[in-house]
XYZ file of C-alpha atoms in Angstrom:
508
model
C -18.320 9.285 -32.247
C -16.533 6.259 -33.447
C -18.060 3.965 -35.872
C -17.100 0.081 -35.107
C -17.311 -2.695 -37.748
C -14.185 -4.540 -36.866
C -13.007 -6.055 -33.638
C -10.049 -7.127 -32.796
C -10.037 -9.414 -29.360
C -7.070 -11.300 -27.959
C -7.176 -11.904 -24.116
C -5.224 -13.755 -21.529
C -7.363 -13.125 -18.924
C -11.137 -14.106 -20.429
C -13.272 -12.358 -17.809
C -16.711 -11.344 -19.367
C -15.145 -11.458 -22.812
C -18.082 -13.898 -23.867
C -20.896 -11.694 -22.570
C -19.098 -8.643 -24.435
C -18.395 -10.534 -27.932
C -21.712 -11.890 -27.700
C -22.713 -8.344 -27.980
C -20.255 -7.347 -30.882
C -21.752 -10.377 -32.858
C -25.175 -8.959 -32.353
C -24.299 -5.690 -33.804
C -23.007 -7.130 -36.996
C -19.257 -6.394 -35.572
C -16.710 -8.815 -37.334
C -14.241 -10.081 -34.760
C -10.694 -11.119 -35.358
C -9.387 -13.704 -32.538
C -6.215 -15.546 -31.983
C -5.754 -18.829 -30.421
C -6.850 -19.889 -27.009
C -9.382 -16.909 -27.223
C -10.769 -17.703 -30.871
C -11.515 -20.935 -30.122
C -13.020 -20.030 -26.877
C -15.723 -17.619 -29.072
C -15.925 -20.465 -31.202
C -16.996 -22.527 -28.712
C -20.131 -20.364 -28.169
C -20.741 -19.729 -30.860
C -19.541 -16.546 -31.715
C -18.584 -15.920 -35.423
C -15.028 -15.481 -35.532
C -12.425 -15.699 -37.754
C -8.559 -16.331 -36.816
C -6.210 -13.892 -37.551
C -3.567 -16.292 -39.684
C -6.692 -17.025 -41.824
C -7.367 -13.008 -42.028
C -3.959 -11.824 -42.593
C -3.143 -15.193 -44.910
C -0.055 -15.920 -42.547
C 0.755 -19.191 -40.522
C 1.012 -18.849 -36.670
C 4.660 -19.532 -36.088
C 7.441 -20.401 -33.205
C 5.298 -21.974 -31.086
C 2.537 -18.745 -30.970
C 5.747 -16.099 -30.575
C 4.485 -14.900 -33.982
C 0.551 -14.310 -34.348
C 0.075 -10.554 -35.064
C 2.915 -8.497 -36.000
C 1.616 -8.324 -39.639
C 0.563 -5.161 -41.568
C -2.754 -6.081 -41.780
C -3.211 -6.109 -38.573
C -1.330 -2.941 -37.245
C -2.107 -0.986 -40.479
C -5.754 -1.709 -39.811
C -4.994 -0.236 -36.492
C -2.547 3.016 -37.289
C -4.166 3.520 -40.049
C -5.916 7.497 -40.133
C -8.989 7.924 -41.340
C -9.679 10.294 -43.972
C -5.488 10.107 -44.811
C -4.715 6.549 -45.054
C -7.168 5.040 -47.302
C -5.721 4.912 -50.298
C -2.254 3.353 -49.403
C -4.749 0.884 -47.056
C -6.584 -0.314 -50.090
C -3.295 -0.958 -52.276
C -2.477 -3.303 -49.922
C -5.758 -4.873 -48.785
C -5.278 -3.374 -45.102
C -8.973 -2.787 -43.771
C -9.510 -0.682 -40.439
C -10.031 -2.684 -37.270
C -12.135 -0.052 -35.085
C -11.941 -2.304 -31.855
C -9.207 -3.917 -29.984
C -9.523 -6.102 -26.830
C -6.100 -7.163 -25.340
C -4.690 -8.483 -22.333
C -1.710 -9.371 -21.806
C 0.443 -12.591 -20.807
C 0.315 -12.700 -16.530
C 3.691 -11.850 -16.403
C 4.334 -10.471 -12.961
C 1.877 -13.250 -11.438
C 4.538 -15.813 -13.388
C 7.728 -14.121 -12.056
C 6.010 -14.402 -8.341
C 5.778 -17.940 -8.447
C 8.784 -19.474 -5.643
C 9.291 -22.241 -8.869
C 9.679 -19.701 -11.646
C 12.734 -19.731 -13.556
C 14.392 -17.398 -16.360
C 12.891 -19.333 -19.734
C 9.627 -19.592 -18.451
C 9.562 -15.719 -17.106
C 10.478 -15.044 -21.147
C 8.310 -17.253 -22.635
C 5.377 -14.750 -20.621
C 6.719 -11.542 -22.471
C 4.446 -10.886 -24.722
C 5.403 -9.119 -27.567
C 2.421 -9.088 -29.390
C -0.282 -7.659 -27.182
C 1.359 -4.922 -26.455
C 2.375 -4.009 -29.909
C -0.972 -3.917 -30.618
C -1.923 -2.057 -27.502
C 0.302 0.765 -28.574
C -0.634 0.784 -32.285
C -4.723 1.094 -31.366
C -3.632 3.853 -28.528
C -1.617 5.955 -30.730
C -4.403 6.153 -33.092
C -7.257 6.307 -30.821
C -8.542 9.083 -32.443
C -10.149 6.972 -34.577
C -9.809 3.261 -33.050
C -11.366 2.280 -29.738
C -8.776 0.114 -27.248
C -9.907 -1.958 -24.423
C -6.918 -3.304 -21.763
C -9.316 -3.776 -18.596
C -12.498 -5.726 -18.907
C -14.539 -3.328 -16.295
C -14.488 -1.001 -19.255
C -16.706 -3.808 -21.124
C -19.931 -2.092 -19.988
C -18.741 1.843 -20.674
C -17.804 0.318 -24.050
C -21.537 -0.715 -25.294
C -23.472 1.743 -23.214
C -21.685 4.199 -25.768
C -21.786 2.121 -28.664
C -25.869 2.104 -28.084
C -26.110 5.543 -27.709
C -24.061 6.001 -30.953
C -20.666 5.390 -31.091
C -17.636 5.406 -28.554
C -17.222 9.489 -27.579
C -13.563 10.811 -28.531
C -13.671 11.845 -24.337
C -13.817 7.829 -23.547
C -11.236 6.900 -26.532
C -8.561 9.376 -25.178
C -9.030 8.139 -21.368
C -8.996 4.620 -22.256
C -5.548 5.148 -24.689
C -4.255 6.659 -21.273
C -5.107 3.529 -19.711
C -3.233 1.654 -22.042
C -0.091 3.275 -22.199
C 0.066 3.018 -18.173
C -0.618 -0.577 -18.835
C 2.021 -1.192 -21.257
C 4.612 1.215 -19.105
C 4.105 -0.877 -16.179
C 4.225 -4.091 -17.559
C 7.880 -2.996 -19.720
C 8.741 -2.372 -16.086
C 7.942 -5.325 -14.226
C 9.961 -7.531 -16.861
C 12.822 -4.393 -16.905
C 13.258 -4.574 -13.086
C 13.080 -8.466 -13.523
C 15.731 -8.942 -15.933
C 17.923 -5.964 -14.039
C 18.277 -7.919 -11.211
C 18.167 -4.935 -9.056
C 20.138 -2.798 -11.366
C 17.283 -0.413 -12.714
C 14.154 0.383 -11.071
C 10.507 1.272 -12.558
C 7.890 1.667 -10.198
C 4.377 3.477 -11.215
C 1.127 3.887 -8.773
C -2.310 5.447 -9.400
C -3.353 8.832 -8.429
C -6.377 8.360 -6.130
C -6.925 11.942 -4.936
C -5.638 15.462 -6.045
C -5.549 16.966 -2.109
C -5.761 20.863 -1.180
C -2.397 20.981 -0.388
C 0.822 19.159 1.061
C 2.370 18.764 4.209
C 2.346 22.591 4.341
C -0.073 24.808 2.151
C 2.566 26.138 -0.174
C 3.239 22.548 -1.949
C 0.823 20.739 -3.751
C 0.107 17.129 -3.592
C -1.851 14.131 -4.449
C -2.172 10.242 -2.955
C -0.790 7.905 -5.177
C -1.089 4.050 -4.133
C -0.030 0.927 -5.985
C -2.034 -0.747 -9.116
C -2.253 -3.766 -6.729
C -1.996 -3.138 -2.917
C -1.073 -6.524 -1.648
C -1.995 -5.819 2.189
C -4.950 -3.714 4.238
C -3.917 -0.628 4.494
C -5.209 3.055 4.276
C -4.667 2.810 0.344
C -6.938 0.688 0.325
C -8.938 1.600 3.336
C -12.928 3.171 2.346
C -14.020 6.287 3.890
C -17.656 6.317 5.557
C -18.031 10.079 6.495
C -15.901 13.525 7.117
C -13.604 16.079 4.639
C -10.989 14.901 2.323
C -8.088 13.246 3.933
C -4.882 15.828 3.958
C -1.594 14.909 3.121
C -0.532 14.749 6.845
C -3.815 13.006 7.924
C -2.624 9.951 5.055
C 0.745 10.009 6.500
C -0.160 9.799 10.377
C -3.187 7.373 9.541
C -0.834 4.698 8.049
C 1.648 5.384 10.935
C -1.668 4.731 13.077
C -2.774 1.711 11.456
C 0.379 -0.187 11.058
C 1.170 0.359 14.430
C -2.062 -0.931 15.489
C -1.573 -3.914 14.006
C 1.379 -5.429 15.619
C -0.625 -6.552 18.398
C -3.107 -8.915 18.831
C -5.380 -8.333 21.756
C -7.618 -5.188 21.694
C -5.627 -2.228 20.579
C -5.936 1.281 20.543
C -3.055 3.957 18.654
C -3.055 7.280 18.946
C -0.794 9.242 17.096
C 0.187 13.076 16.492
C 2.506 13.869 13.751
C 3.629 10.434 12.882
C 4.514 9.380 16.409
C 2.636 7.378 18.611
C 1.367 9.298 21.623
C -1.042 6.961 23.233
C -0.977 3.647 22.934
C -2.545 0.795 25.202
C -4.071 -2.746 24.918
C -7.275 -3.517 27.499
C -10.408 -6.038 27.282
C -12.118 -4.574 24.893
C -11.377 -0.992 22.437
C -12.965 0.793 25.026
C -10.822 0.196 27.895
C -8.153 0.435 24.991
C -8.847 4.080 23.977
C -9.354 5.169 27.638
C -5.450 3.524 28.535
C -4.040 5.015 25.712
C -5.758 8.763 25.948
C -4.863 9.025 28.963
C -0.922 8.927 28.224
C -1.125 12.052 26.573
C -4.169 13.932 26.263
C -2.594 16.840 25.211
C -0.947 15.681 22.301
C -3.826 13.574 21.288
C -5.966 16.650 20.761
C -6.253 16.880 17.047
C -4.917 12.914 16.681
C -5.152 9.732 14.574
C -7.400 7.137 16.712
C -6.411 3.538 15.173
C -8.240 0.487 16.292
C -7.487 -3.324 15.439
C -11.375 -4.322 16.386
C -14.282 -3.223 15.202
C -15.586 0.007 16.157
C -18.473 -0.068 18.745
C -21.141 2.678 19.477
C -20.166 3.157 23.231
C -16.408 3.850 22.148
C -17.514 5.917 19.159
C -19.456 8.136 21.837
C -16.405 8.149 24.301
C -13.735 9.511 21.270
C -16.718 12.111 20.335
C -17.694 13.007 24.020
C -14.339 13.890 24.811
C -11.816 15.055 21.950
C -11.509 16.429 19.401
C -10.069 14.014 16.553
C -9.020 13.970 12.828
C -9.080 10.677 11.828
C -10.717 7.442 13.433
C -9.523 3.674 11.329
C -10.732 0.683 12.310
C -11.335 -2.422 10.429
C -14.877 -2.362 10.112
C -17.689 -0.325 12.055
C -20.937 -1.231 14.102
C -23.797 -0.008 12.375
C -25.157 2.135 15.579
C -22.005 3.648 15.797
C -22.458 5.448 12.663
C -24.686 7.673 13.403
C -22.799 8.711 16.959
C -20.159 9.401 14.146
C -22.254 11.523 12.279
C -22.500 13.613 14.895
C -19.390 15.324 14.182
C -19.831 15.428 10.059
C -16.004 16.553 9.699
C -14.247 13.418 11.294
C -12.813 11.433 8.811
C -14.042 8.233 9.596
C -12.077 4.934 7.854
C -12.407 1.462 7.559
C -9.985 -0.810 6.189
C -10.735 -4.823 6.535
C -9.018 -7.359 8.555
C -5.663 -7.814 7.608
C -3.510 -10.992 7.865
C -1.900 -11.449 11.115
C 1.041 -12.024 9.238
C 2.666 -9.085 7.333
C 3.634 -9.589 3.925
C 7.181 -10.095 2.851
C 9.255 -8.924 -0.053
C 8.151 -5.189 0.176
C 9.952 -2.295 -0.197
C 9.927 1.110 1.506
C 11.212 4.461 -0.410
C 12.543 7.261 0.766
C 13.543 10.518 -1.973
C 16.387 12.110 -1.614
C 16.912 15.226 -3.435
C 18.168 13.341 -7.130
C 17.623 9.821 -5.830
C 16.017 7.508 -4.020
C 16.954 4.947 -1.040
C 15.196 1.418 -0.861
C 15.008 -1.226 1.674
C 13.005 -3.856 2.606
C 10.281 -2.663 5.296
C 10.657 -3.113 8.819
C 9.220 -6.463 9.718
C 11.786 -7.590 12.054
C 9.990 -9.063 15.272
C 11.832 -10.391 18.522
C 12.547 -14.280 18.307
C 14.957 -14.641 21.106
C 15.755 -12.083 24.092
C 19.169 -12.503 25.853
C 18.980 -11.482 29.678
C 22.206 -9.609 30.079
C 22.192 -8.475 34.049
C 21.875 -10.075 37.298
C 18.321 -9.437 37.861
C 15.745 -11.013 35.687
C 12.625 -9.159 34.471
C 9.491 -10.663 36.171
C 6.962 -12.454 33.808
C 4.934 -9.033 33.778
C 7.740 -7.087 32.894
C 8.273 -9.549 30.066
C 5.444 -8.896 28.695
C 5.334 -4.705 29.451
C 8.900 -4.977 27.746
C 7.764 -6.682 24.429
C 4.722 -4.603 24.484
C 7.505 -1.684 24.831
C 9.360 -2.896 22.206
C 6.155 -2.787 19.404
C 5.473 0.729 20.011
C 9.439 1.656 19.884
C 9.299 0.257 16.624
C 7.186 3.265 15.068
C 8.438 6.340 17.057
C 10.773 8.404 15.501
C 14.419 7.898 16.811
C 16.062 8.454 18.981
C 12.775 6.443 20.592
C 12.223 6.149 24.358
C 9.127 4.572 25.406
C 8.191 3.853 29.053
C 4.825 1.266 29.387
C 3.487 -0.268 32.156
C 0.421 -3.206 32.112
C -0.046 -2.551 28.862
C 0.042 1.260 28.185
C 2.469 3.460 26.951
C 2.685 6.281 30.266
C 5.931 8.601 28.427
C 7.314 8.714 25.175
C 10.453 10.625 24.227
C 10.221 10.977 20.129
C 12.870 12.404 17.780
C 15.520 13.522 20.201
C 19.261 13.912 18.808
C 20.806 12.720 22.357
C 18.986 9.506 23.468
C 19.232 10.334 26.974
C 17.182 13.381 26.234
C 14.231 11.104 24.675
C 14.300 9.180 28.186
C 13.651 12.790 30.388
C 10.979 13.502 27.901
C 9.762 10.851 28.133
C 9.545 10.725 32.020
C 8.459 14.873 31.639
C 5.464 13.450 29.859
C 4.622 10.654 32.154
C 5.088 13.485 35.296
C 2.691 15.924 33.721
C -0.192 13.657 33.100
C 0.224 12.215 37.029
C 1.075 8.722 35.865
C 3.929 6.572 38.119
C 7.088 5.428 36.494
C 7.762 3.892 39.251
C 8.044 -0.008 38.736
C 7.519 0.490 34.401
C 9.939 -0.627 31.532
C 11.612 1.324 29.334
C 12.379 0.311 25.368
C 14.973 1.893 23.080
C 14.679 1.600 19.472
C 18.845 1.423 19.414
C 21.292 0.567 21.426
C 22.554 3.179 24.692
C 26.328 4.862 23.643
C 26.727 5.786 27.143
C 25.129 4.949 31.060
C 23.253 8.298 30.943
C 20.345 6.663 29.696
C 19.812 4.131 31.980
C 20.721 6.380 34.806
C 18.172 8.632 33.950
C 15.738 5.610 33.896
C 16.372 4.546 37.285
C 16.116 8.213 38.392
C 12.801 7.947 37.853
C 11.587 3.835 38.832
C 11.997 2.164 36.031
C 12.523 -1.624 36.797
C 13.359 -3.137 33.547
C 14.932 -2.314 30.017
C 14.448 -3.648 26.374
C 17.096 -2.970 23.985
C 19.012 -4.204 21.303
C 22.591 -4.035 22.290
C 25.814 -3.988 20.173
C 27.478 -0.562 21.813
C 30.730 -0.330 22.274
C 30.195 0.361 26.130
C 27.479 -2.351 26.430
C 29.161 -3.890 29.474
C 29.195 -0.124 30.863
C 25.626 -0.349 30.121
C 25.033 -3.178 31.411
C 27.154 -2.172 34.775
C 24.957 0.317 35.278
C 21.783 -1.510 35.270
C 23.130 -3.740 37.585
C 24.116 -1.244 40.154
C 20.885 0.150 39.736
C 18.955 -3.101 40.142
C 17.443 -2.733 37.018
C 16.595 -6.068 34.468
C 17.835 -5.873 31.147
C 17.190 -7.613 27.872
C 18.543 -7.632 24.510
C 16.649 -7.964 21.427
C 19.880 -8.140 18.674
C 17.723 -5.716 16.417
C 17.317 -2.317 15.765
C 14.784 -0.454 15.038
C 15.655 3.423 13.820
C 12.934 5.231 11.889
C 13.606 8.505 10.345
């Protein structure tokens, strides 16, 4: 157990600070304070003294120079049962306590006006000094970065002192802390030329994508979107590695679109997905593109999840994974029914996707970056004679959504609304377009009179003569071959309406 007599508290962020000195002062704990922060205690009258009256040294350079004194960081390095002698030559006394946050750094550098002196004047130098000094020792000096460990703090001081268990965890929290703030000002000041990047491990899981690795879900300190790392789970087993991965594939599929949506996806490719009146009509459209594949599925809705759809997925397949934003109450218990589905909700997200983020990819001694893929259709360029109807307009951009998030080379054939073929992952693009119309075949559904979408442009005509082999009226696309008026040729002689979007979308 740790004995406290001596706090140390210096906070930018003062959240329940008062409540929590208040409670120092009533055990007789003398607190140190600097500034902003001392003056704030003072204010409620919470004995304090400032730490240039404690360590007999002026604040200095405008505040750059409050704490880096041996008093201060000898109180806090210094070992018990070791140090004592040396501390009391030099009138160093042991500060058991330190509360620190530190300077909003990262919230300063996101601000559009921010420029270079004022993203240095928010290093602080410091707080995190401190941080480190308290951490290293914390085998005898309790450190506090986050104020929800306020409470953990006195519920163990009550019951007799700070345990060594909580002074190691929260010394792990700090060094985190202090590693990811270093970062955030190293990748600001590298301009792109070093990289630090650190997220939390949320769950240890049972395995990876295949039982021989192992693997855990890490997500960021700060997830600025809805999102399945930050989605809450309501009922079923653990999530798996490969339900995480097809679940976000799900859900950010889902919500491109802004009438009633249902996703289905099997090994992070859509295989089902439709919009209709309501998620009902939604999930029946999309199932019935592939029932086979979605056997063993992701079910992603952008609505909330209603009892009589609940009861449809349950009736009829079986499912890993059902997201939706939030979930009727009387569909929980349908839910229950089957106690292994993992069963997610997530929030409403902004309709708007947020920019600036970057997507990662390992390679084996590396790593590739790259902004995400939020690239949406602003202006569609009719290249051939016929023009798509105002229905196929809107089956083509519909098309064009889902194409986004299928592996390439992507071929996806829709019509009012619902996916009826997709051809994922093929090597020859051509090949994605028979599968494609294969799938579509097998589960009885017409091409006739659909639209096809390709993530990337056609090399060759086989594409779009395999497409008309089959019905389809109209194309989406985004041009730039070298045999584009080839391509274009051929879906004139075929009749067929095509459009160009001027973006790609490969995912790999």
């Amino acid at each position: 157990m740790s004995n406290i007599q001596r706090a140390l508290i210096s906070v930018s962020d003062k959240t329940g600070i008062i409540p929590f000195a208040q409670a120092l002062s009533e055990r007789s704990i003398e607190i140190l304070s600097t500034g902003g922060t001392a003056q704030l205690l003072a204010d409620n009258g919470i004995p304090v003294t400032e730490v240039s009256d404690y360590t007999a040294f002026p604040e200095m350079m405008a505040g750059r120079l409050k704490t880096l004194h041996p008093k201060i960081h000898g109180g806090l390095l210094g070992r018990r049962g070791i140090d004592e002698a040396v501390m009391s030559e030099h009138d160093i006394y042991p500060i058991d306590l330190l509360i620190v946050n530190l300077y909003p750094f990262e919230q300063t550098i996101a601000k559009p006006d921010c420029d270079l002196a004022t993203a240095i004047e928010n290093i602080d130098i410091g707080g995190p000094a401190m941080l480190r000094s308290a951490a290293k020792n914390h085998a005898a000096v309790t450190v506090v970065v986050d104020a929800t460990d306020y409470d953990t703090v006195l519920q163990e001081m009550a019951a007799g002192g700070v345990t060594k268990a909580t002074r190691f965890s929260l010394a792990q929290k700090v060094f985190a802390h202090t590693a990811r703030y270093d970062g955030a000002i190293a990748n600001y000041l590298s301009q792109g030329k070093t990289l630090t990047l650190q997220y939390q491990k949320v769950q240890t899981m049972r395995y990876g994508e295949n039982p021989h690795q192992k693997a855990a879900f890490y997500i960021e300190p700060a997830p600025q979107e809805n999102s399945v790392a930050t989605a809450t789970q309501i009922q079923g087993k653990a999530l798996s590695y490969n339900n995480v991965a097809d679940t976000d594939a799900a859900l950010e599929c889902v919500k491109t679109f802004e009438e009633p949506t249902c996703v289905i996806v099997k090994h992070a490719n859509p295989c089902g997905v439709a919009i209709g009146e309501n998620i009902l009509t939604a999930y029946e459209r999309a199932f019935k593109t592939d029932p086979t594949s979605a056997f063993g599925g992701i079910i992603a809705f952008n609505r909330r999840l209603d009892a009589q759809t609940a009861k449809a997925i349950i009736d009829r397949q079986f499912v890993e994974v059902i997201i939706a934003p939030s979930i009727n109450e009387d569909a929980k218990p349908i839910l229950a029914t089957k106690k292994n589905v993992r069963v997610l909700t997530c929030g409403v997200w902004n309709s708007q996707p947020k920019e600036g983020i970057s997507d990662f990819k390992r390679i084996n001694g590396g790593l590739l970056v790259q902004d995400r893929d939020i690239g949406a259709v602003t202006d569609l360029k009719i290249v051939t004679q016929k023009q798509p109807t105002e229905t196929e307009l809107q089956d083509l951009l519909f098309a064009w959504k889902v194409a986004k998030f299928v592996k390439s080379n992507a071929i996806v054939y829709c019509k009012d609304g619902m996916t009826i073929g997709v051809g994922a992952g093929q090597m020859s693009r051509v090949y994605s377009a028979k599968i494609a119309a294969i799938k579509a075949a097998d589960e009885n559904l017409a091409v006739k009179g659909a639209v096809m979408a390709s993530d990337a442009f056609f090399p060759f005509r086989d594409g779009i003569d395999a497409a008309a082999e089959v019905g389809i009226n109209a194309v989406i696309q985004p041009g730039g071959s070298m045999r584009d008026k080839e391509v274009i040729a051929a879906a004139d002689e075929h009749g067929i309406a095509m459009v160009f979007t001027g973006m790609r979308h490969f995912r790999h």
